CSV table of C-alpha atoms in Angstrom, one decimal:
chain,number,residue,atom,x,y,z
A,5,UNK,CA,-68.5,-131.9,22.3
A,6,UNK,CA,-71.4,-133.4,24.3
A,7,UNK,CA,-73.7,-132.4,21.4
A,8,UNK,CA,-71.9,-135.2,19.5
A,9,UNK,CA,-74.0,-138.2,20.3
A,10,UNK,CA,-71.2,-140.6,19.7
A,11,UNK,CA,-68.7,-138.8,21.9
A,12,UNK,CA,-71.3,-138.5,24.7
A,13,UNK,CA,-71.9,-142.2,24.5
A,14,UNK,CA,-68.2,-142.9,24.6
A,15,UNK,CA,-67.9,-140.6,27.6
A,16,UNK,CA,-70.7,-142.3,29.5
A,17,UNK,CA,-69.3,-145.9,29.0
A,18,UNK,CA,-65.7,-144.7,29.6
A,19,UNK,CA,-66.7,-143.1,32.9
A,20,UNK,CA,-68.5,-146.3,34.0
A,21,UNK,CA,-65.2,-148.2,33.3
A,22,UNK,CA,-63.1,-145.7,35.1
A,23,UNK,CA,-65.3,-145.9,38.2
A,24,UNK,CA,-65.1,-149.7,38.1
A,25,UNK,CA,-61.3,-149.3,38.0
A,26,UNK,CA,-61.4,-147.0,41.0
A,27,UNK,CA,-63.5,-149.6,42.9
A,28,UNK,CA,-60.9,-152.2,42.2
A,29,UNK,CA,-58.1,-149.9,43.3
A,30,UNK,CA,-59.9,-149.3,46.6
A,31,UNK,CA,-60.3,-153.1,47.2
A,32,UNK,CA,-56.6,-153.6,46.7
A,33,UNK,CA,-55.9,-151.2,49.6
A,34,UNK,CA,-57.0,-153.8,52.1
A,35,UNK,CA,-53.4,-155.1,52.4
A,36,UNK,CA,-50.1,-153.4,51.8
A,37,UNK,CA,-47.1,-154.8,50.0
A,38,UNK,CA,-44.7,-152.4,51.6
A,39,UNK,CA,-44.2,-152.2,55.4
A,40,UNK,CA,-43.9,-148.4,55.4
A,41,UNK,CA,-47.4,-148.2,53.9
A,42,UNK,CA,-48.8,-150.6,56.4
A,43,UNK,CA,-47.3,-148.7,59.3
A,44,UNK,CA,-48.8,-145.4,58.0
A,45,UNK,CA,-52.2,-147.1,57.5
A,46,UNK,CA,-52.9,-149.0,60.7
A,47,UNK,CA,-49.9,-151.2,61.5
A,48,UNK,CA,-47.8,-154.1,60.4
A,49,UNK,CA,-50.8,-156.4,60.6
A,50,UNK,CA,-51.8,-155.0,57.2
A,51,UNK,CA,-48.4,-155.8,55.7
A,52,UNK,CA,-49.3,-159.1,54.1
A,53,UNK,CA,-50.2,-160.8,50.9
A,54,UNK,CA,-53.9,-161.5,50.8
A,55,UNK,CA,-55.0,-163.9,48.1
A,56,UNK,CA,-58.2,-162.0,47.5
A,57,UNK,CA,-56.4,-158.7,47.3
A,58,UNK,CA,-53.9,-160.2,44.9
A,59,UNK,CA,-56.7,-161.5,42.7
A,60,UNK,CA,-58.2,-158.0,42.7
A,61,UNK,CA,-54.8,-156.6,41.8
A,62,UNK,CA,-54.5,-158.9,38.8
A,63,UNK,CA,-58.0,-157.9,37.7
A,64,UNK,CA,-57.1,-154.2,38.1
A,65,UNK,CA,-53.9,-154.7,36.0
A,66,UNK,CA,-55.9,-156.5,33.4
A,67,UNK,CA,-58.3,-153.6,33.3
A,68,UNK,CA,-55.4,-151.2,32.7
A,69,UNK,CA,-54.1,-153.4,29.9
A,70,UNK,CA,-57.5,-153.3,28.2
A,71,UNK,CA,-59.4,-150.2,29.2
A,72,UNK,CA,-56.5,-147.7,28.4
A,73,UNK,CA,-56.3,-148.8,24.8
A,74,UNK,CA,-60.2,-148.7,24.6
A,75,UNK,CA,-60.0,-145.1,25.8
A,76,UNK,CA,-57.6,-144.2,22.9
A,77,UNK,CA,-59.5,-146.2,20.3
A,78,UNK,CA,-62.9,-145.0,21.4
A,79,UNK,CA,-61.9,-141.3,21.4
A,80,UNK,CA,-60.3,-141.5,17.9
A,81,UNK,CA,-63.3,-143.6,16.6
A,82,UNK,CA,-65.7,-140.9,17.9
A,83,UNK,CA,-64.0,-138.4,15.6
A,84,UNK,CA,-64.7,-140.5,12.5
A,85,UNK,CA,-68.4,-139.6,12.7
A,86,UNK,CA,-69.6,-143.3,12.9
A,87,UNK,CA,-73.2,-144.2,13.0
A,88,UNK,CA,-74.4,-143.4,16.6
A,89,UNK,CA,-76.2,-146.6,17.1
A,90,UNK,CA,-73.3,-148.7,15.9
A,91,UNK,CA,-70.9,-146.7,18.0
A,92,UNK,CA,-73.1,-147.2,21.1
A,93,UNK,CA,-73.2,-150.9,20.5
A,94,UNK,CA,-69.4,-151.0,20.3
A,95,UNK,CA,-69.0,-149.1,23.6
A,96,UNK,CA,-71.8,-151.1,25.3
A,97,UNK,CA,-70.3,-154.5,24.3
A,98,UNK,CA,-66.8,-153.4,25.6
A,99,UNK,CA,-68.2,-152.1,28.8
A,100,UNK,CA,-70.4,-155.1,29.6
A,101,UNK,CA,-67.6,-157.4,28.6
A,102,UNK,CA,-65.1,-155.8,31.0
A,103,UNK,CA,-67.7,-155.8,33.8
A,104,UNK,CA,-68.4,-159.5,33.3
A,105,UNK,CA,-64.7,-160.1,33.1
A,106,UNK,CA,-64.1,-158.4,36.5
A,107,UNK,CA,-67.0,-160.2,38.1
A,108,UNK,CA,-65.8,-163.5,36.8
A,109,UNK,CA,-62.3,-162.8,38.0
A,110,UNK,CA,-63.3,-161.7,41.5
A,111,UNK,CA,-65.9,-164.4,42.1
A,112,UNK,CA,-63.7,-167.1,40.5
A,113,UNK,CA,-66.5,-168.1,38.1
A,114,UNK,CA,-66.0,-171.3,36.1
A,115,UNK,CA,-64.0,-171.2,32.9
A,116,UNK,CA,-64.5,-170.1,30.2
A,117,UNK,CA,-66.6,-167.2,31.6
A,118,UNK,CA,-63.7,-164.8,32.0
A,119,UNK,CA,-62.0,-165.6,28.7
A,120,UNK,CA,-65.2,-165.4,26.8
A,121,UNK,CA,-65.9,-162.0,28.4
A,122,UNK,CA,-62.4,-160.9,27.5
A,123,UNK,CA,-62.8,-162.0,23.9
A,124,UNK,CA,-66.2,-160.4,23.5
A,125,UNK,CA,-64.8,-157.1,24.8
A,126,UNK,CA,-62.0,-157.2,22.3
A,127,UNK,CA,-64.3,-157.5,19.3
A,128,UNK,CA,-65.4,-153.8,19.3
A,129,UNK,CA,-61.8,-152.7,20.0
A,130,UNK,CA,-60.6,-154.7,17.0
A,131,UNK,CA,-63.5,-153.2,14.9
A,132,UNK,CA,-62.7,-149.7,16.0
A,133,UNK,CA,-59.0,-150.1,15.3
A,134,UNK,CA,-59.7,-151.4,11.8
A,135,UNK,CA,-62.1,-148.6,11.0
A,136,UNK,CA,-59.5,-146.0,12.3
A,137,UNK,CA,-56.8,-147.5,10.1
A,138,UNK,CA,-59.1,-147.6,7.1
A,139,UNK,CA,-60.1,-144.0,7.6
A,140,UNK,CA,-56.4,-142.9,7.9
A,141,UNK,CA,-55.3,-145.0,4.9
A,142,UNK,CA,-58.0,-143.6,2.7
A,143,UNK,CA,-57.2,-140.0,3.6
A,144,UNK,CA,-53.5,-140.2,3.7
């Protein structure tokens, strides 16, 4: 499958996003919401709500709400044999948008940075979804 330029591009950008999600997951491990987890990992002093960890947790949840659908749409879109340059632009825009969104979330950048990054990242997903539906409807 890696001979398929579109799928290789999708795999590259998807992997970057998954690594970004792993980094956020690690950051959320600085505090534990359950006392049994805190006891197992250093003591009850880690059983607390930390505003920075909670912010990171929200960013991570937002990633799951957006990156998981991208993974599905991008994989199906890759099967449609789209133009490799157009496909790469779709994947790049989504990836950069999600990275900017996370940075804006974690660094508390001024509005509307985060919402613009979110919206920009949704454009290629919307485009891929429409192309998938069109391809299915014309062959159904």
